[in-house]
JSON list of C-alpha atoms in Angstrom, two decimals:
[
{"chain": "N", "resi": 153, "resn": "MET", "atom": "CA", "xyz": [19.92, 72.92, 159.96]},
{"chain": "N", "resi": 154, "resn": "GLN", "atom": "CA", "xyz": [17.81, 72.78, 156.81]},
{"chain": "N", "resi": 155, "resn": "PHE", "atom": "CA", "xyz": [18.14, 75.88, 154.61]},
{"chain": "N", "resi": 156, "resn": "TYR", "atom": "CA", "xyz": [15.67, 74.87, 151.88]},
{"chain": "N", "resi": 157, "resn": "ALA", "atom": "CA", "xyz": [12.27, 73.32, 151.64]},
{"chain": "N", "resi": 158, "resn": "PRO", "atom": "CA", "xyz": [12.76, 69.53, 151.17]},
{"chain": "N", "resi": 159, "resn": "ALA", "atom": "CA", "xyz": [11.65, 69.65, 147.51]},
{"chain": "N", "resi": 160, "resn": "ILE", "atom": "CA", "xyz": [14.18, 72.39, 146.72]},
{"chain": "N", "resi": 161, "resn": "GLU", "atom": "CA", "xyz": [16.96, 70.56, 148.56]},
{"chain": "N", "resi": 162, "resn": "LYS", "atom": "CA", "xyz": [16.19, 67.37, 146.65]},
{"chain": "N", "resi": 163, "resn": "LEU", "atom": "CA", "xyz": [16.38, 69.17, 143.28]},
{"chain": "N", "resi": 164, "resn": "VAL", "atom": "CA", "xyz": [19.64, 70.94, 144.21]},
{"chain": "N", "resi": 165, "resn": "ASN", "atom": "CA", "xyz": [21.14, 67.57, 145.26]},
{"chain": "N", "resi": 166, "resn": "GLU", "atom": "CA", "xyz": [20.03, 65.89, 142.02]},
{"chain": "N", "resi": 167, "resn": "LEU", "atom": "CA", "xyz": [21.37, 68.70, 139.82]},
{"chain": "N", "resi": 168, "resn": "GLN", "atom": "CA", "xyz": [24.74, 68.50, 141.59]},
{"chain": "N", "resi": 169, "resn": "LYS", "atom": "CA", "xyz": [25.10, 64.92, 140.34]},
{"chain": "N", "resi": 170, "resn": "LEU", "atom": "CA", "xyz": [25.39, 66.22, 136.76]},
{"chain": "N", "resi": 171, "resn": "PRO", "atom": "CA", "xyz": [28.95, 66.70, 135.45]},
{"chain": "N", "resi": 172, "resn": "GLY", "atom": "CA", "xyz": [30.27, 70.24, 135.87]},
{"chain": "N", "resi": 173, "resn": "ILE", "atom": "CA", "xyz": [27.44, 71.29, 138.17]},
{"chain": "N", "resi": 174, "resn": "GLY", "atom": "CA", "xyz": [28.50, 72.38, 141.64]},
{"chain": "N", "resi": 175, "resn": "GLN", "atom": "CA", "xyz": [26.29, 73.45, 144.53]},
{"chain": "N", "resi": 176, "resn": "LYS", "atom": "CA", "xyz": [26.07, 77.12, 143.51]},
{"chain": "N", "resi": 177, "resn": "THR", "atom": "CA", "xyz": [25.18, 76.32, 139.90]},
{"chain": "N", "resi": 178, "resn": "ALA", "atom": "CA", "xyz": [22.61, 73.78, 141.10]},
{"chain": "N", "resi": 179, "resn": "GLN", "atom": "CA", "xyz": [21.09, 76.44, 143.35]},
{"chain": "N", "resi": 180, "resn": "ARG", "atom": "CA", "xyz": [20.97, 78.98, 140.50]},
{"chain": "N", "resi": 181, "resn": "LEU", "atom": "CA", "xyz": [19.32, 76.45, 138.18]},
{"chain": "N", "resi": 182, "resn": "THR", "atom": "CA", "xyz": [16.79, 75.55, 140.87]},
{"chain": "N", "resi": 183, "resn": "TYR", "atom": "CA", "xyz": [15.89, 79.21, 141.50]},
{"chain": "N", "resi": 184, "resn": "HIS", "atom": "CA", "xyz": [15.62, 79.78, 137.74]},
{"chain": "N", "resi": 185, "resn": "LEU", "atom": "CA", "xyz": [13.16, 76.89, 137.48]},
{"chain": "N", "resi": 186, "resn": "LEU", "atom": "CA", "xyz": [11.17, 78.26, 140.42]},
{"chain": "N", "resi": 187, "resn": "LYS", "atom": "CA", "xyz": [10.83, 81.59, 138.57]},
{"chain": "N", "resi": 188, "resn": "SER", "atom": "CA", "xyz": [9.89, 79.90, 135.28]},
{"chain": "N", "resi": 189, "resn": "SER", "atom": "CA", "xyz": [6.34, 79.34, 134.15]},
{"chain": "N", "resi": 190, "resn": "PRO", "atom": "CA", "xyz": [4.77, 75.95, 134.91]},
{"chain": "N", "resi": 191, "resn": "GLU", "atom": "CA", "xyz": [4.68, 75.32, 131.13]},
{"chain": "N", "resi": 192, "resn": "GLN", "atom": "CA", "xyz": [8.46, 75.82, 130.82]},
{"chain": "N", "resi": 193, "resn": "VAL", "atom": "CA", "xyz": [9.17, 73.50, 133.75]},
{"chain": "N", "resi": 194, "resn": "GLN", "atom": "CA", "xyz": [6.74, 70.91, 132.38]},
{"chain": "N", "resi": 195, "resn": "SER", "atom": "CA", "xyz": [8.40, 71.11, 128.94]},
{"chain": "N", "resi": 196, "resn": "LEU", "atom": "CA", "xyz": [11.84, 70.54, 130.49]},
{"chain": "N", "resi": 197, "resn": "SER", "atom": "CA", "xyz": [10.51, 67.66, 132.56]},
{"chain": "N", "resi": 198, "resn": "GLU", "atom": "CA", "xyz": [8.96, 66.03, 129.49]},
{"chain": "N", "resi": 199, "resn": "ALA", "atom": "CA", "xyz": [12.18, 66.48, 127.48]},
{"chain": "N", "resi": 200, "resn": "ILE", "atom": "CA", "xyz": [14.20, 64.74, 130.22]},
{"chain": "N", "resi": 201, "resn": "ALA", "atom": "CA", "xyz": [11.65, 61.95, 130.59]},
{"chain": "N", "resi": 202, "resn": "GLY", "atom": "CA", "xyz": [11.49, 61.63, 126.79]},
{"chain": "N", "resi": 203, "resn": "ILE", "atom": "CA", "xyz": [15.06, 60.41, 126.44]},
{"chain": "N", "resi": 204, "resn": "ILE", "atom": "CA", "xyz": [14.56, 57.51, 128.83]},
{"chain": "N", "resi": 205, "resn": "GLY", "atom": "CA", "xyz": [13.90, 54.38, 126.83]},
{"chain": "N", "resi": 206, "resn": "LYS", "atom": "CA", "xyz": [14.03, 56.27, 123.51]},
{"chain": "N", "resi": 207, "resn": "ILE", "atom": "CA", "xyz": [17.74, 56.94, 123.13]},
{"chain": "N", "resi": 208, "resn": "LYS", "atom": "CA", "xyz": [20.03, 54.00, 122.42]},
{"chain": "N", "resi": 209, "resn": "HIS", "atom": "CA", "xyz": [23.38, 53.30, 120.81]},
{"chain": "N", "resi": 210, "resn": "CYS", "atom": "CA", "xyz": [23.63, 52.97, 117.04]},
{"chain": "N", "resi": 211, "resn": "THR", "atom": "CA", "xyz": [24.15, 49.32, 116.12]},
{"chain": "N", "resi": 212, "resn": "VAL", "atom": "CA", "xyz": [26.96, 50.31, 113.73]},
{"chain": "N", "resi": 213, "resn": "CYS", "atom": "CA", "xyz": [29.01, 53.04, 115.43]},
{"chain": "N", "resi": 214, "resn": "ASN", "atom": "CA", "xyz": [27.63, 53.38, 119.01]},
{"chain": "N", "resi": 215, "resn": "ASN", "atom": "CA", "xyz": [26.51, 56.99, 118.50]},
{"chain": "N", "resi": 216, "resn": "LEU", "atom": "CA", "xyz": [23.32, 58.02, 120.33]},
{"chain": "N", "resi": 217, "resn": "THR", "atom": "CA", "xyz": [20.15, 57.63, 118.28]},
{"chain": "N", "resi": 218, "resn": "GLU", "atom": "CA", "xyz": [16.44, 56.89, 118.44]},
{"chain": "N", "resi": 219, "resn": "SER", "atom": "CA", "xyz": [16.70, 54.45, 115.50]},
{"chain": "N", "resi": 220, "resn": "GLU", "atom": "CA", "xyz": [18.68, 51.28, 114.97]},
{"chain": "N", "resi": 221, "resn": "ARG", "atom": "CA", "xyz": [21.25, 53.28, 112.98]},
{"chain": "N", "resi": 222, "resn": "CYS", "atom": "CA", "xyz": [22.19, 56.90, 113.61]},
{"chain": "N", "resi": 223, "resn": "SER", "atom": "CA", "xyz": [21.66, 59.55, 110.92]},
{"chain": "N", "resi": 224, "resn": "ILE", "atom": "CA", "xyz": [25.37, 59.50, 109.99]},
{"chain": "N", "resi": 225, "resn": "CYS", "atom": "CA", "xyz": [25.53, 55.73, 109.46]},
{"chain": "N", "resi": 226, "resn": "ALA", "atom": "CA", "xyz": [22.24, 55.85, 107.55]},
{"chain": "N", "resi": 227, "resn": "ASP", "atom": "CA", "xyz": [23.46, 58.65, 105.24]},
{"chain": "N", "resi": 228, "resn": "PRO", "atom": "CA", "xyz": [24.35, 57.15, 101.81]},
{"chain": "N", "resi": 229, "resn": "ASN", "atom": "CA", "xyz": [26.53, 60.18, 101.02]},
{"chain": "N", "resi": 230, "resn": "ARG", "atom": "CA", "xyz": [29.03, 59.46, 103.80]},
{"chain": "N", "resi": 231, "resn": "ASP", "atom": "CA", "xyz": [32.37, 57.88, 102.93]},
{"chain": "N", "resi": 232, "resn": "THR", "atom": "CA", "xyz": [32.29, 54.56, 104.78]},
{"chain": "N", "resi": 233, "resn": "SER", "atom": "CA", "xyz": [35.89, 53.80, 103.83]},
{"chain": "N", "resi": 234, "resn": "VAL", "atom": "CA", "xyz": [37.15, 56.32, 106.43]},
{"chain": "N", "resi": 235, "resn": "ILE", "atom": "CA", "xyz": [36.33, 55.75, 110.11]},
{"chain": "N", "resi": 236, "resn": "CYS", "atom": "CA", "xyz": [37.14, 58.34, 112.76]},
{"chain": "N", "resi": 237, "resn": "VAL", "atom": "CA", "xyz": [37.41, 56.70, 116.19]},
{"chain": "N", "resi": 238, "resn": "VAL", "atom": "CA", "xyz": [36.27, 58.87, 119.11]},
{"chain": "N", "resi": 239, "resn": "GLU", "atom": "CA", "xyz": [35.79, 58.27, 122.81]},
{"chain": "N", "resi": 240, "resn": "GLN", "atom": "CA", "xyz": [32.24, 59.54, 123.38]},
{"chain": "N", "resi": 241, "resn": "PRO", "atom": "CA", "xyz": [29.17, 60.41, 121.27]},
{"chain": "N", "resi": 242, "resn": "PHE", "atom": "CA", "xyz": [29.52, 64.14, 122.01]},
{"chain": "N", "resi": 243, "resn": "ASP", "atom": "CA", "xyz": [32.95, 64.07, 120.33]},
{"chain": "N", "resi": 244, "resn": "ILE", "atom": "CA", "xyz": [31.11, 63.42, 117.05]},
{"chain": "N", "resi": 245, "resn": "LEU", "atom": "CA", "xyz": [29.30, 66.74, 117.43]},
{"chain": "N", "resi": 246, "resn": "ALA", "atom": "CA", "xyz": [32.65, 68.52, 117.67]},
{"chain": "N", "resi": 247, "resn": "PHE", "atom": "CA", "xyz": [33.82, 66.97, 114.38]},
{"chain": "N", "resi": 248, "resn": "GLU", "atom": "CA", "xyz": [30.49, 67.51, 112.63]},
{"chain": "N", "resi": 249, "resn": "ARG", "atom": "CA", "xyz": [30.56, 71.23, 113.45]},
{"chain": "N", "resi": 250, "resn": "THR", "atom": "CA", "xyz": [33.76, 71.52, 111.37]},
{"chain": "N", "resi": 251, "resn": "ARG", "atom": "CA", "xyz": [32.01, 70.26, 108.20]},
{"chain": "N", "resi": 252, "resn": "ALA", "atom": "CA", "xyz": [35.48, 69.05, 107.20]},
{"chain": "N", "resi": 253, "resn": "PHE", "atom": "CA", "xyz": [34.86, 65.32, 107.65]},
{"chain": "N", "resi": 254, "resn": "ASN", "atom": "CA", "xyz": [32.59, 63.24, 105.43]},
{"chain": "N", "resi": 255, "resn": "GLY", "atom": "CA", "xyz": [33.54, 59.80, 106.73]},
{"chain": "N", "resi": 256, "resn": "VAL", "atom": "CA", "xyz": [31.85, 57.79, 109.46]},
{"chain": "N", "resi": 257, "resn": "TYR", "atom": "CA", "xyz": [32.60, 57.31, 113.13]},
{"chain": "N", "resi": 258, "resn": "HIS", "atom": "CA", "xyz": [33.17, 54.65, 115.74]},
{"chain": "N", "resi": 259, "resn": "VAL", "atom": "CA", "xyz": [32.50, 55.51, 119.39]},
{"chain": "N", "resi": 260, "resn": "LEU", "atom": "CA", "xyz": [34.59, 53.59, 121.93]},
{"chain": "N", "resi": 261, "resn": "LEU", "atom": "CA", "xyz": [32.37, 54.66, 124.86]},
{"chain": "N", "resi": 262, "resn": "GLY", "atom": "CA", "xyz": [35.44, 55.53, 126.92]},
{"chain": "N", "resi": 263, "resn": "ALA", "atom": "CA", "xyz": [39.21, 55.34, 126.95]},
{"chain": "N", "resi": 264, "resn": "LEU", "atom": "CA", "xyz": [41.71, 52.91, 128.44]},
{"chain": "N", "resi": 265, "resn": "SER", "atom": "CA", "xyz": [42.44, 53.71, 132.07]},
{"chain": "N", "resi": 266, "resn": "PRO", "atom": "CA", "xyz": [44.08, 50.96, 134.14]},
{"chain": "N", "resi": 267, "resn": "ILE", "atom": "CA", "xyz": [43.79, 53.15, 137.26]},
{"chain": "N", "resi": 268, "resn": "ASP", "atom": "CA", "xyz": [40.00, 53.24, 136.82]},
{"chain": "N", "resi": 269, "resn": "GLY", "atom": "CA", "xyz": [39.90, 49.57, 135.80]},
{"chain": "N", "resi": 270, "resn": "ILE", "atom": "CA", "xyz": [38.90, 50.33, 132.18]},
{"chain": "N", "resi": 271, "resn": "THR", "atom": "CA", "xyz": [40.43, 47.68, 129.92]},
{"chain": "N", "resi": 272, "resn": "PRO", "atom": "CA", "xyz": [40.05, 47.00, 126.16]},
{"chain": "N", "resi": 273, "resn": "ASP", "atom": "CA", "xyz": [37.15, 44.64, 126.96]},
{"chain": "N", "resi": 274, "resn": "ASP", "atom": "CA", "xyz": [35.23, 47.57, 128.47]},
{"chain": "N", "resi": 275, "resn": "LEU", "atom": "CA", "xyz": [35.38, 49.52, 125.20]},
{"chain": "N", "resi": 276, "resn": "THR", "atom": "CA", "xyz": [33.83, 48.79, 121.80]},
{"chain": "N", "resi": 277, "resn": "ILE", "atom": "CA", "xyz": [37.16, 47.80, 120.23]},
{"chain": "N", "resi": 278, "resn": "ALA", "atom": "CA", "xyz": [35.88, 44.35, 119.18]},
{"chain": "N", "resi": 279, "resn": "SER", "atom": "CA", "xyz": [33.08, 45.88, 117.09]},
{"chain": "N", "resi": 280, "resn": "LEU", "atom": "CA", "xyz": [35.58, 48.32, 115.51]},
{"chain": "N", "resi": 281, "resn": "LEU", "atom": "CA", "xyz": [37.79, 45.40, 114.48]},
{"chain": "N", "resi": 282, "resn": "ALA", "atom": "CA", "xyz": [34.73, 43.59, 113.10]},
{"chain": "N", "resi": 283, "resn": "ARG", "atom": "CA", "xyz": [33.89, 46.64, 110.95]},
{"chain": "N", "resi": 284, "resn": "VAL", "atom": "CA", "xyz": [37.44, 46.76, 109.56]},
{"chain": "N", "resi": 285, "resn": "GLN", "atom": "CA", "xyz": [37.49, 42.98, 109.01]},
{"chain": "N", "resi": 286, "resn": "ARG", "atom": "CA", "xyz": [34.33, 43.14, 106.90]},
{"chain": "N", "resi": 287, "resn": "GLY", "atom": "CA", "xyz": [36.34, 45.10, 104.34]},
{"chain": "N", "resi": 288, "resn": "GLY", "atom": "CA", "xyz": [35.93, 48.39, 102.52]},
{"chain": "N", "resi": 289, "resn": "VAL", "atom": "CA", "xyz": [37.76, 50.43, 105.16]},
{"chain": "N", "resi": 290, "resn": "LYS", "atom": "CA", "xyz": [40.81, 52.29, 103.82]},
{"chain": "N", "resi": 291, "resn": "GLU", "atom": "CA", "xyz": [41.66, 54.56, 106.75]},
{"chain": "N", "resi": 292, "resn": "VAL", "atom": "CA", "xyz": [41.06, 54.71, 110.49]},
{"chain": "N", "resi": 293, "resn": "ILE", "atom": "CA", "xyz": [41.62, 58.13, 112.07]},
{"chain": "N", "resi": 294, "resn": "LEU", "atom": "CA", "xyz": [42.37, 57.95, 115.78]},
{"chain": "N", "resi": 295, "resn": "GLY", "atom": "CA", "xyz": [40.40, 60.88, 117.18]},
{"chain": "N", "resi": 296, "resn": "THR", "atom": "CA", "xyz": [40.81, 60.09, 120.87]},
{"chain": "N", "resi": 297, "resn": "ASN", "atom": "CA", "xyz": [41.51, 62.95, 123.26]},
{"chain": "N", "resi": 298, "resn": "PRO", "atom": "CA", "xyz": [45.13, 64.14, 123.49]},
{"chain": "N", "resi": 299, "resn": "ASP", "atom": "CA", "xyz": [45.40, 63.26, 127.18]},
{"chain": "N", "resi": 300, "resn": "THR", "atom": "CA", "xyz": [47.06, 60.31, 128.93]},
{"chain": "N", "resi": 301, "resn": "GLU", "atom": "CA", "xyz": [44.08, 57.96, 128.53]},
{"chain": "N", "resi": 302, "resn": "GLY", "atom": "CA", "xyz": [43.42, 59.01, 124.93]},
{"chain": "N", "resi": 303, "resn": "GLU", "atom": "CA", "xyz": [47.06, 58.54, 123.93]},
{"chain": "N", "resi": 304, "resn": "ALA", "atom": "CA", "xyz": [47.18, 55.11, 125.60]},
{"chain": "N", "resi": 305, "resn": "THR", "atom": "CA", "xyz": [43.99, 54.14, 123.77]},
{"chain": "N", "resi": 306, "resn": "ALA", "atom": "CA", "xyz": [45.40, 55.36, 120.44]},
{"chain": "N", "resi": 307, "resn": "ALA", "atom": "CA", "xyz": [48.63, 53.40, 120.98]},
{"chain": "N", "resi": 308, "resn": "TYR", "atom": "CA", "xyz": [46.64, 50.25, 121.77]},
{"chain": "N", "resi": 309, "resn": "LEU", "atom": "CA", "xyz": [44.48, 50.71, 118.66]},
{"chain": "N", "resi": 310, "resn": "VAL", "atom": "CA", "xyz": [47.56, 51.12, 116.46]},
{"chain": "N", "resi": 311, "resn": "ASN", "atom": "CA", "xyz": [48.78, 47.72, 117.64]},
{"chain": "N", "resi": 312, "resn": "VAL", "atom": "CA", "xyz": [45.50, 45.90, 117.04]},
{"chain": "N", "resi": 313, "resn": "LEU", "atom": "CA", "xyz": [44.83, 47.61, 113.69]},
{"chain": "N", "resi": 314, "resn": "ARG", "atom": "CA", "xyz": [48.34, 47.21, 112.26]},
{"chain": "N", "resi": 315, "resn": "PRO", "atom": "CA", "xyz": [47.72, 43.67, 110.87]},
{"chain": "N", "resi": 316, "resn": "PHE", "atom": "CA", "xyz": [45.03, 45.10, 108.56]},
{"chain": "N", "resi": 317, "resn": "ASN", "atom": "CA", "xyz": [46.13, 46.62, 105.28]},
{"chain": "N", "resi": 318, "resn": "ILE", "atom": "CA", "xyz": [44.75, 50.09, 106.05]},
{"chain": "N", "resi": 319, "resn": "THR", "atom": "CA", "xyz": [46.06, 53.58, 106.75]},
{"chain": "N", "resi": 320, "resn": "ILE", "atom": "CA", "xyz": [46.06, 54.44, 110.46]},
{"chain": "N", "resi": 321, "resn": "SER", "atom": "CA", "xyz": [46.32, 58.15, 111.22]},
{"chain": "N", "resi": 322, "resn": "ARG", "atom": "CA", "xyz": [46.24, 60.43, 114.25]},
{"chain": "N", "resi": 323, "resn": "LEU", "atom": "CA", "xyz": [44.88, 63.96, 114.44]},
{"chain": "N", "resi": 324, "resn": "GLY", "atom": "CA", "xyz": [47.52, 66.55, 113.58]},
{"chain": "N", "resi": 325, "resn": "VAL", "atom": "CA", "xyz": [48.63, 69.68, 115.34]},
{"chain": "N", "resi": 326, "resn": "GLY", "atom": "CA", "xyz": [46.10, 72.09, 116.73]},
{"chain": "N", "resi": 327, "resn": "VAL", "atom": "CA", "xyz": [44.51, 70.01, 119.48]},
{"chain": "N", "resi": 328, "resn": "PRO", "atom": "CA", "xyz": [46.20, 70.88, 122.79]},
{"chain": "N", "resi": 329, "resn": "ILE", "atom": "CA", "xyz": [47.77, 68.08, 124.81]},
{"chain": "N", "resi": 330, "resn": "GLY", "atom": "CA", "xyz": [45.60, 67.26, 127.80]},
{"chain": "N", "resi": 331, "resn": "GLY", "atom": "CA", "xyz": [42.55, 68.90, 126.22]},
{"chain": "N", "resi": 332, "resn": "ASP", "atom": "CA", "xyz": [39.14, 67.46, 125.40]},
{"chain": "N", "resi": 333, "resn": "LEU", "atom": "CA", "xyz": [37.88, 67.42, 121.82]},
{"chain": "N", "resi": 334, "resn": "GLU", "atom": "CA", "xyz": [34.46, 68.40, 123.09]},
{"chain": "N", "resi": 335, "resn": "TYR", "atom": "CA", "xyz": [35.79, 71.91, 123.82]},
{"chain": "N", "resi": 336, "resn": "ALA", "atom": "CA", "xyz": [37.90, 72.38, 120.68]},
{"chain": "N", "resi": 337, "resn": "ASP", "atom": "CA", "xyz": [36.67, 74.98, 118.21]},
{"chain": "N", "resi": 338, "resn": "GLU", "atom": "CA", "xyz": [35.74, 74.17, 114.61]},
{"chain": "N", "resi": 339, "resn": "VAL", "atom": "CA", "xyz": [38.84, 75.73, 113.01]},
{"chain": "N", "resi": 340, "resn": "THR", "atom": "CA", "xyz": [41.22, 73.87, 115.34]},
{"chain": "N", "resi": 341, "resn": "LEU", "atom": "CA", "xyz": [39.51, 70.55, 114.64]},
{"chain": "N", "resi": 342, "resn": "SER", "atom": "CA", "xyz": [39.43, 71.21, 110.89]},
{"chain": "N", "resi": 343, "resn": "ARG", "atom": "CA", "xyz": [43.18, 71.83, 110.89]},
{"chain": "N", "resi": 344, "resn": "ALA", "atom": "CA", "xyz": [43.74, 68.76, 113.05]},
{"chain": "N", "resi": 345, "resn": "LEU", "atom": "CA", "xyz": [41.84, 66.64, 110.50]},
{"chain": "N", "resi": 346, "resn": "GLU", "atom": "CA", "xyz": [43.72, 68.15, 107.56]},
{"chain": "N", "resi": 347, "resn": "GLY", "atom": "CA", "xyz": [47.05, 67.72, 109.33]},
{"chain": "N", "resi": 348, "resn": "ARG", "atom": "CA", "xyz": [46.49, 64.16, 110.49]},
{"chain": "N", "resi": 349, "resn": "ARG", "atom": "CA", "xyz": [49.58, 62.01, 110.24]},
{"chain": "N", "resi": 350, "resn": "ARG", "atom": "CA", "xyz": [49.97, 58.43, 109.24]},
{"chain": "N", "resi": 351, "resn": "ILE", "atom": "CA", "xyz": [51.09, 56.13, 112.08]}
]
């Protein structure tokens, strides 16, 4: 039995495909859009359509950008000798909110997960090594999530980075084990950066 008009059902089904959106949230969002003005719905539609084909990965760090290089990599005031390695582009936002880090980033676009078939070749580890090989890098901070996959990724990176004459550090206390950096508050992340330990 069909409870919605086909157009409503289609939108609810599409919204449910987004991470963290269940059926009830998808229904609430759909009803909110139905109550919104046509201008608001059109603006949202244009914003969604606007990212297709415009947003790409930074050629240096793999952050999301509209240009060849993201605003962080293009900023001459950033300290390019310190690279913080993160799993996803949204992890950068978490660090940037702290205003405690003035280095640059490298986004792996995932974490090692043999169960899910994600190997080192599926991540951007080769381009990280190329950045370090070019010289000028003094420290690599491993900012992967403190969960099983993040810890495995950090351990792997320690092994491949050890031959280089650089400091390798891991975020310090403050980030809960099993947590995601995306949800960590600014103070916690600031303390984690300050308390990073050499590996």
